[in-house]
XYZ file of C-alpha atoms in Angstrom:
517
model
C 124.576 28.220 150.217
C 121.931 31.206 149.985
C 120.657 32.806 152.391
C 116.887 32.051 152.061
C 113.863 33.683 151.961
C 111.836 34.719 155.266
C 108.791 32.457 155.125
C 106.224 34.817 155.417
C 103.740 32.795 157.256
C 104.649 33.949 160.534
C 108.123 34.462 160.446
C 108.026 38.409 161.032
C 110.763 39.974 163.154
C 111.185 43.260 164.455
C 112.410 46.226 162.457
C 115.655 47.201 164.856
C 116.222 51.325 163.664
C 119.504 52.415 164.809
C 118.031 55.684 165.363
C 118.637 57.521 168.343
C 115.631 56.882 170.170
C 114.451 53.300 172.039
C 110.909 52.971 170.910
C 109.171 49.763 170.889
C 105.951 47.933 169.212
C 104.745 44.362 169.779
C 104.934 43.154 166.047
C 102.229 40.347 167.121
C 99.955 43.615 168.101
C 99.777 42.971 171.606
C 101.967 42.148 174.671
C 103.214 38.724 174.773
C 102.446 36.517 178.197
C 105.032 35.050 179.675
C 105.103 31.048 181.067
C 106.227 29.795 183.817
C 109.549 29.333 182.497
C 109.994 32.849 182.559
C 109.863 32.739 177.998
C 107.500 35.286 176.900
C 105.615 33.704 174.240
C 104.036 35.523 171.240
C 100.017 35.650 170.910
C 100.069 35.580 167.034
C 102.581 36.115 164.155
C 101.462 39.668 162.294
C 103.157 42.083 160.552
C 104.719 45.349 162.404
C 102.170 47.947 162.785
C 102.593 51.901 164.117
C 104.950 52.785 166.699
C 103.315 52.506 170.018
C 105.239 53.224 173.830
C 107.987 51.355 175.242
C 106.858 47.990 176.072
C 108.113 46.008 178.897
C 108.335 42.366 177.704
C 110.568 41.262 174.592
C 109.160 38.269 172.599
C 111.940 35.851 171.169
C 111.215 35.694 167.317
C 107.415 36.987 166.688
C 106.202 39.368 169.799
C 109.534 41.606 169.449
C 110.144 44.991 168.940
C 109.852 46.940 165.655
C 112.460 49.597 166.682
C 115.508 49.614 168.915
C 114.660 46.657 171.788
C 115.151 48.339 175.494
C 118.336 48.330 176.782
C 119.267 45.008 178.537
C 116.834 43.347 176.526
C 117.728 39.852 174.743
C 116.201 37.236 173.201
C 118.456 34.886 174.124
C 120.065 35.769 177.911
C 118.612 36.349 181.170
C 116.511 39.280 180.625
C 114.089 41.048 183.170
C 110.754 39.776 182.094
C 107.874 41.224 183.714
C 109.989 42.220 186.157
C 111.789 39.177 187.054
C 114.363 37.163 186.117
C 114.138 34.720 183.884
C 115.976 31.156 183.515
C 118.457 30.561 181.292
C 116.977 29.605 178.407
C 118.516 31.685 175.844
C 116.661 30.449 172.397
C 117.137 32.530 169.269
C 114.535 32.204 166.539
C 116.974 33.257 163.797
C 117.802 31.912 160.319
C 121.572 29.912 159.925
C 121.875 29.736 156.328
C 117.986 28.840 156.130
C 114.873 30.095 156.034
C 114.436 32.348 159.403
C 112.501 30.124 161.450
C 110.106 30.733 164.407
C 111.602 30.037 168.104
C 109.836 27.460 170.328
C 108.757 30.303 172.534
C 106.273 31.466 169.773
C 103.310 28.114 170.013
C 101.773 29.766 167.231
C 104.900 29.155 164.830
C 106.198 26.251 166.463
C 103.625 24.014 165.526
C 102.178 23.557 168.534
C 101.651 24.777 172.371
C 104.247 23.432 175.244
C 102.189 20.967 176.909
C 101.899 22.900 180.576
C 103.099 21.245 183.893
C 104.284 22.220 187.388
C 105.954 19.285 188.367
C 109.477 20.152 186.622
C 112.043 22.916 185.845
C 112.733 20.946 182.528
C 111.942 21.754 179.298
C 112.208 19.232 176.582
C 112.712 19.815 172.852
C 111.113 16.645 170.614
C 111.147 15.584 167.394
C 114.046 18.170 165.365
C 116.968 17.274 163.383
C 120.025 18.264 165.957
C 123.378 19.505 164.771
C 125.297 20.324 167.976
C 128.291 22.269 166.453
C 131.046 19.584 167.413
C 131.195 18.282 163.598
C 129.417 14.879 164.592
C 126.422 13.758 162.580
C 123.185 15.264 162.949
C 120.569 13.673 165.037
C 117.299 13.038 163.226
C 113.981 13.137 165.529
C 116.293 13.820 168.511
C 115.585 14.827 171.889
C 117.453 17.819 174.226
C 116.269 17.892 177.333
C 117.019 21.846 179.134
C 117.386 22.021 182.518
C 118.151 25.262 184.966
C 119.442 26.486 181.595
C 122.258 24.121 180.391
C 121.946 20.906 178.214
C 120.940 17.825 180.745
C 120.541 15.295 178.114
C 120.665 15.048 174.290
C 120.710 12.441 171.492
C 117.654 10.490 169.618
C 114.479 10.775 171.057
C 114.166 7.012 171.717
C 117.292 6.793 173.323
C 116.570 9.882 175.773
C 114.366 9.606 178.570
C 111.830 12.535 179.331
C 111.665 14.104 182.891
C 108.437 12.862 184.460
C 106.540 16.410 184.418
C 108.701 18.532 181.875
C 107.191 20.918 179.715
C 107.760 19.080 176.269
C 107.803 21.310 173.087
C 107.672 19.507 169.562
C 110.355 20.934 167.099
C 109.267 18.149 164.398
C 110.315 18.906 160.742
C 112.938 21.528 162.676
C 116.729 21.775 163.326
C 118.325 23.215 166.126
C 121.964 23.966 166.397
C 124.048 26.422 168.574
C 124.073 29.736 168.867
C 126.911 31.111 167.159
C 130.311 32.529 168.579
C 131.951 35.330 166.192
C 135.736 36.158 167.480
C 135.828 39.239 165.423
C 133.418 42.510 165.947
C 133.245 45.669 166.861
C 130.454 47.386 168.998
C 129.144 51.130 170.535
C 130.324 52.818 167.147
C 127.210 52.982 165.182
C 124.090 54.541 166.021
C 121.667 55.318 163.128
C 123.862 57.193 160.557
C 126.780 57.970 162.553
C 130.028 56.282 162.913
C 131.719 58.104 166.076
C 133.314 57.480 169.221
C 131.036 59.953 170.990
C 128.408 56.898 170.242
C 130.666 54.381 172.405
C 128.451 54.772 175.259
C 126.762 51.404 177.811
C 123.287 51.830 176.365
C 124.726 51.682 172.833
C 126.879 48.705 173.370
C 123.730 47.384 174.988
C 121.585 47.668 171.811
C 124.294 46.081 169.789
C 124.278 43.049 171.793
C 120.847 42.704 171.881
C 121.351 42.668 168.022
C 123.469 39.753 167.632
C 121.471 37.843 169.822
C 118.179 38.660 167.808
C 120.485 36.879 164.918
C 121.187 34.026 166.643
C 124.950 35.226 167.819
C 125.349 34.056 171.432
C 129.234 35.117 171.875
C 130.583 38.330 170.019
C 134.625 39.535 170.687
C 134.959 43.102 170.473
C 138.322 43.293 169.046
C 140.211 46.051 169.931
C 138.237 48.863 169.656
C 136.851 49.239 173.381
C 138.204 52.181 175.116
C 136.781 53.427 178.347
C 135.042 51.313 181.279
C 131.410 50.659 179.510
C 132.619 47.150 178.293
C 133.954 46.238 181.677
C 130.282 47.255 183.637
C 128.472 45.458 180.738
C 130.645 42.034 181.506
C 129.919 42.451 185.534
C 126.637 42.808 184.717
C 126.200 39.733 182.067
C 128.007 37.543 184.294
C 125.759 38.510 187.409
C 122.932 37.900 185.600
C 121.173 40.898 185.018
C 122.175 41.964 181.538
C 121.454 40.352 178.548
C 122.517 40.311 174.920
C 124.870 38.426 173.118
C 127.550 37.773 175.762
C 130.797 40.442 175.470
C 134.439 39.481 175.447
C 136.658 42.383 174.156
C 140.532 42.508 173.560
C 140.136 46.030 175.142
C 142.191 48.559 173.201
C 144.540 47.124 170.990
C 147.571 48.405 170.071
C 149.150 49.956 166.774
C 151.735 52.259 165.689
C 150.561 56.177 166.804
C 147.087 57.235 164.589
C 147.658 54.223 163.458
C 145.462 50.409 163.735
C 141.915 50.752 162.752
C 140.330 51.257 159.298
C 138.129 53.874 160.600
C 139.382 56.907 161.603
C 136.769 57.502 164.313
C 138.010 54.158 165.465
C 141.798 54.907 166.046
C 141.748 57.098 168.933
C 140.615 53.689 170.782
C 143.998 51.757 169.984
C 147.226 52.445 171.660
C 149.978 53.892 170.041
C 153.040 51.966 170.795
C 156.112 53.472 170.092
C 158.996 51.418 172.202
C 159.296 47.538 173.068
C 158.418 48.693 176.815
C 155.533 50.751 176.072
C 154.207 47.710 174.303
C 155.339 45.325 177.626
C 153.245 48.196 179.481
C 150.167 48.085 177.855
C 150.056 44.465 177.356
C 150.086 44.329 181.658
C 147.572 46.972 181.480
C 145.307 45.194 179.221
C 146.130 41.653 181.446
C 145.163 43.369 184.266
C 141.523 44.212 183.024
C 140.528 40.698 182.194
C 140.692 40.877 178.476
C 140.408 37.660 175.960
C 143.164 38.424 173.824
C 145.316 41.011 172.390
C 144.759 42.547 169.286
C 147.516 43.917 167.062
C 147.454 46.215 163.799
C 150.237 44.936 161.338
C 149.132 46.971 158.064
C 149.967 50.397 156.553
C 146.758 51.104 155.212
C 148.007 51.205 151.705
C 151.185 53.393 153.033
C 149.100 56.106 154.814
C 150.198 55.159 158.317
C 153.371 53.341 159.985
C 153.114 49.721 160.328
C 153.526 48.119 163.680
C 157.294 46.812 163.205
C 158.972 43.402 163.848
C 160.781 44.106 167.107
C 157.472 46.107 168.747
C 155.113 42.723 167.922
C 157.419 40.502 168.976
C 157.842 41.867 172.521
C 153.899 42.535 172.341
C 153.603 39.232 171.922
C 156.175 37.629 174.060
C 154.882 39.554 177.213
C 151.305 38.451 176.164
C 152.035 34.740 176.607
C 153.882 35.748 179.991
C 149.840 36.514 181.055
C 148.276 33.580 179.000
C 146.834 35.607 176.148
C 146.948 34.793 172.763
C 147.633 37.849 170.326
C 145.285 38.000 167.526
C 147.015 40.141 164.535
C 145.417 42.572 161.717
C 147.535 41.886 158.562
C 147.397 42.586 154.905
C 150.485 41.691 153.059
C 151.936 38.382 153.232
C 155.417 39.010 154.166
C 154.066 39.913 157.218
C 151.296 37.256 157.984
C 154.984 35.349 157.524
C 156.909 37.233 160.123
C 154.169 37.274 162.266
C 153.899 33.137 162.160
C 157.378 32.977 163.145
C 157.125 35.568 166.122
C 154.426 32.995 167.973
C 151.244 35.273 166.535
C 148.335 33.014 167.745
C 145.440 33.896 165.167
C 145.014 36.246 162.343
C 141.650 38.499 162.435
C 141.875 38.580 158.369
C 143.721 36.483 155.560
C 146.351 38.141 153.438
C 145.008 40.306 150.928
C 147.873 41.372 148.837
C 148.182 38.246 147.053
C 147.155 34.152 147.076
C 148.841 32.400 150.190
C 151.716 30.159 148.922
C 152.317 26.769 150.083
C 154.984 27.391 153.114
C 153.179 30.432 154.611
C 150.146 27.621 155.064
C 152.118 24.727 156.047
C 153.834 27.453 158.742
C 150.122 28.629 159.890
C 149.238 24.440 160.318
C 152.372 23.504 161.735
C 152.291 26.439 164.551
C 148.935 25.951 165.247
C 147.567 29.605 163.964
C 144.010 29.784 163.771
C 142.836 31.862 161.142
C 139.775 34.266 160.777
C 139.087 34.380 157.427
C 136.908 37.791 157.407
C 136.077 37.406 153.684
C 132.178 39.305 153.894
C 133.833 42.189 154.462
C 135.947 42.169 151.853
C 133.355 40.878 149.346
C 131.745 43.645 149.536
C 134.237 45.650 147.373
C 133.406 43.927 144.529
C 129.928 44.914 143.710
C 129.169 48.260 141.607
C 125.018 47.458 142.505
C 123.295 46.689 145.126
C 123.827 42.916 145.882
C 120.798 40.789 146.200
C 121.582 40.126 149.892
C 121.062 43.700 150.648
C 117.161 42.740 149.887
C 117.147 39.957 152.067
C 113.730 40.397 154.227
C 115.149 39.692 158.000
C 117.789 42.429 156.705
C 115.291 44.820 155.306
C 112.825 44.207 158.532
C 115.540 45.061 161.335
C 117.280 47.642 159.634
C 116.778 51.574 159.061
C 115.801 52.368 155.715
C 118.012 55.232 155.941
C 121.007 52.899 156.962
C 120.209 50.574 153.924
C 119.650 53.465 151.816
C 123.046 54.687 152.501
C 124.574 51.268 151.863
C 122.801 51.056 148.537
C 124.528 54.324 147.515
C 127.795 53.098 148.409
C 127.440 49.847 145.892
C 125.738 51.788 143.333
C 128.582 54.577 143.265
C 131.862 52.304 143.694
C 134.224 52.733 140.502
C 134.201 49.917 138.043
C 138.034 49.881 137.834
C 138.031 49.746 141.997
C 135.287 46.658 142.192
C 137.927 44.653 139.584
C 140.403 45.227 141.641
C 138.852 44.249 144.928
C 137.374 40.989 142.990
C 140.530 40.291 141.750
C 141.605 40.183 145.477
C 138.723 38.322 146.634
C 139.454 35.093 144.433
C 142.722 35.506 145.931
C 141.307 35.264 149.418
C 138.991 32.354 147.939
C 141.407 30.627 146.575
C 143.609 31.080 150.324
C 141.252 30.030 152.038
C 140.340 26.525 149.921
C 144.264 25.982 150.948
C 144.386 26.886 154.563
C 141.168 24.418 154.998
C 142.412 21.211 153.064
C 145.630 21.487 154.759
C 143.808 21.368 157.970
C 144.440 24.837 159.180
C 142.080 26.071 162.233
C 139.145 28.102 160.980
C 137.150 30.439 163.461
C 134.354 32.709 162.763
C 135.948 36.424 162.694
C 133.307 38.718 160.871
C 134.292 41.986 161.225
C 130.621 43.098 162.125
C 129.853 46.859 163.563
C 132.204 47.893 160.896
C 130.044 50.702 159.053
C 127.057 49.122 157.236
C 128.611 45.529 157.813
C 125.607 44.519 160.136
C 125.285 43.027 163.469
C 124.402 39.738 163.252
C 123.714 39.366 159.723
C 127.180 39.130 158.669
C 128.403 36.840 160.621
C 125.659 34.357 158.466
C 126.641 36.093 154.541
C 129.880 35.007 156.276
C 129.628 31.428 156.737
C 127.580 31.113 153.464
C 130.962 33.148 151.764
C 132.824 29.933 153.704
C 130.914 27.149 151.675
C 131.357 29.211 148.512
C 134.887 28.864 148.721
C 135.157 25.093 149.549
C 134.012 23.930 153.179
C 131.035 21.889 153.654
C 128.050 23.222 155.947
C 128.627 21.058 159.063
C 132.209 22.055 158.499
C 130.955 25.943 158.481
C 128.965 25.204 161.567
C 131.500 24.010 163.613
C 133.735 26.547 162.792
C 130.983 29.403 164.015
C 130.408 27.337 166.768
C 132.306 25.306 168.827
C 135.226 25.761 167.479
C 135.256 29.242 168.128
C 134.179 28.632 171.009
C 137.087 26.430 171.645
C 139.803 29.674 171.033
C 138.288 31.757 173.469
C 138.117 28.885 176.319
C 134.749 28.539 176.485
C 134.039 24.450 176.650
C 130.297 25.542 177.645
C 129.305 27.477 174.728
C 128.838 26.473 171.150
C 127.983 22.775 171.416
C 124.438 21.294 172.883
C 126.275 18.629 174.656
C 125.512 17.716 178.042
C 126.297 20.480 180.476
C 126.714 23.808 177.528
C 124.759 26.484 178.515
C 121.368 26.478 176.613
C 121.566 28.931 174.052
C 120.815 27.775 170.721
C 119.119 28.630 166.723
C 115.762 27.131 166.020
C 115.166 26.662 162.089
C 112.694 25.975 159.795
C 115.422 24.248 157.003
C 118.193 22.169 157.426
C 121.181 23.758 156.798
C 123.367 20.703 155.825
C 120.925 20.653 152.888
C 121.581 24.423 151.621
């Protein structure tokens, strides 16, 4: 299931630099105007041209931003437009497995202008095939009426009665689906070539959210990496309304053995060292206290370079963690422990095993105790390739990030060892092969991509992701609902990741259907 092509008709986005600046030019040439829905909407779909200065509006798909987008910017939440607030209509013009596809708020790529009225707040979408992320069949030439920016009405367009005076755009020959919801990334690290905790600052964190959502990711989960108070400010802000981005939830900092936890070293400082069962009780109330999602643990040795977060520390972690109503997410490698981890009450596993195939009982044990799994395989795909992989080239990839950034990834393929690459494919087709089992026994999948990770890219991987899924055995409108509303689901959000009547309005436009390829 490819990701395909960007049409090049006028499906242009923005080239997003992580460079250290936050310089912006209109890729339609000029400024966007905004309706009276508060969605700017682009004059014409061109290619980027020079830098110019900071520009005030942000354009969903076509009249964005070639560099970093302005801090609180996002094509998809409330933004200040113009100065004002707009609704919230979050719409993301942003491929799923397809071709990337203009959003409604560009009438020069959507086929067709909104026909204009005054006499209603709604805004109603005609005529596009509608997969709303529960796993029910598409609708064909449906209708989803939008209303003070949740879902008033949805199903076939017959069957659906139009507001007397909405705005009424026509998606015909389109699909539209949900925004997706990715349980497992990492933000405020990056910033153009460096990987560093001095980087983990609000207006960083900012642009990364306004990254996901230009991709079409609506809910991201920083998991475990978020030290400090910047997260906490950014979620006052997003749920006041005057922040937007992809919306934040963050296990806060999770908790390892000492220098211990995260891949990265920059990263580790940012998890807490837990050395007795009370220090773990401790930071568990700590982390309860300031309104986390979950809790994220770090069960893995790194290949025997660092102590491993042991039995009797987890299992108080997690007993004390259920005392608050959090579930306890787990890092794991090795199988034995994914095992003792099932049996301690872990609720959900940020990766599969990598040290070998899962065997029959450790699956049956994940299905019976209702574990849901992340299986995280993009990131670990990546080992296996001693060239560039064709992905790298993909245009939406190449157009929003740094050529020095993709440069840099490029080097890393082209210089991996050959012996290394066979080693991490060999462990790859064990992950395949793991997670073919966990999904026909009817284990819970969630979308867990890892993203902010160096060079594993915001947005973008959550879709190489779900196209990894299908490889390995689920069907799309499987894949979909597991980015979707079933992730969604684990993080106890019934309004988000579904266009059913009363979700919040944030949802993918495309320009192929994705149940196809």
């Amino acid at each position: 299931m490819p990701l395909r092509e960007v049409v090049e008709r006028c499906h242009r986005v923005p080239v997003l630099e992580q460079t250290l600046g936050h310089h912006a030019t209109d890729v339609s040439g000029r400024a966007g105007h905004e309706n009276r829905h508060g969605i700017v909407e682009a004059n014409r779909c061109k290619r980027p041209r020079t830098e110019q200065a900071r520009e005030s509006v942000l354009s969903m798909s076509v009249a964005a931003h070639r560099n970093d987008p302005p801090p609180g910017r996002s094509v998809m939440h409330e933004a200040q437009v113009r100065g004002r607030r707009a609704p919230r209509h979050r719409i993301v013009g942003l491929t799923l497995l397809a071709a990337v596809a203009c959003t409604v708020a560009s009438a020069g790529c959507a086929g067709g202008s909104p026909e204009p009225s005054a006499a209603s707040s709604a805004v109603v979408y005609d005529g596009a095939r509608l997969v709303d992320g529960t796993g029910t069949p598409a609708i064909d030439a449906a209708r989803l009426v939008i209303d003070d920016g949740a879902v008033a009405a949805v199903g076939p367009q017959d069957e659906v009665e139009s507001p007397p005076g909405a705005t009424v755009v026509d998606l015909t020959g389109r699909t539209v689906m949900p925004a997706l919801v990715n349980l497992h990334g990492h933000v405020g690290f990056q910033r153009g070539l460096t990987y560093d905790a001095a980087n983990y600052t609000r207006e960083n964190i900012v642009d990364h959210l306004n990254r996901y959502a230009y991709y079409g990711v609506g809910v991201i989960v920083s998991l475990g990496t978020d030290a400090g108070d910047a997260w906490s400010e950014i979620r006052r802000d997003q749920e006041a309304g005057t922040l937007g981005g992809a919306r934040l939830f963050t296990a806060g900092r999770g908790l390892a053995r000492p220098n211990a936890g995260p891949g990265a070293a920059a990263l580790r400082p940012s998890a807490y060292g837990v050395t007795s069962q009370e220090e773990g009780r401790r930071q568990v109330q700590r982390l309860a206290a300031q309104g986390v999602a979950f809790v994220k643990i770090w069960v893995d040795d790194r290949g025997g370079s660092v102590e491993k977060l042991e039995p009797d520390l987890y299992r108080a972690i997690i007993d004390e963690a259920h005392g608050h109503g959090l579930d306890v997410i787990a890092h794991v490698f090795y199988h034995d422990d994914a095992e003792e981890l099932v049996a301690a009450g872990v609720d959900g596993f940020a990766h599969l095993v990598r040290d070998r195939e899962m065997d029959d009982a450790l699956v049956a044990a994940i299905v019976e105790n209702d574990v849901f799994v992340m299986p995280n395989i993009g990131i670990s795909e990546r080992g296996r390739h001693t060239a560039p992989p064709p992905w790298l080239a993909t245009p939406i990839l190449t157009e929003t990030v740094a050529p020095a950034v993709l440069a840099r990834a490029t080097d890393t393929f082209a210089s991996r060892a050959a012996d290394a690459a066979e080693r991490a494919a060999r462990s790859y087709e064990q992950m395949e092969r793991s997670l073919a089992k966990l999904h026909a026994a009817g284990a819970e999948l969630v979308l867990g991509s890892d993203s902010g990770v160096q060079d594993h890219f915001y947005g973008f991987s959550a879709h190489r992701e779900l196209e990894l899924m299908v490889v390995a055995g689920l069907n799309p409108m499987d894949a979909i609902a597991t980015a979707t509303s079933r992730s969604a689901d684990r993080l106890g959000l019934d309004d988000s990741g579904r266009l059913t009547p009363g979700a919040r309005a944030d949802f993918i436009v495309l320009d192929a259907n994705p149940l196809d390829d």
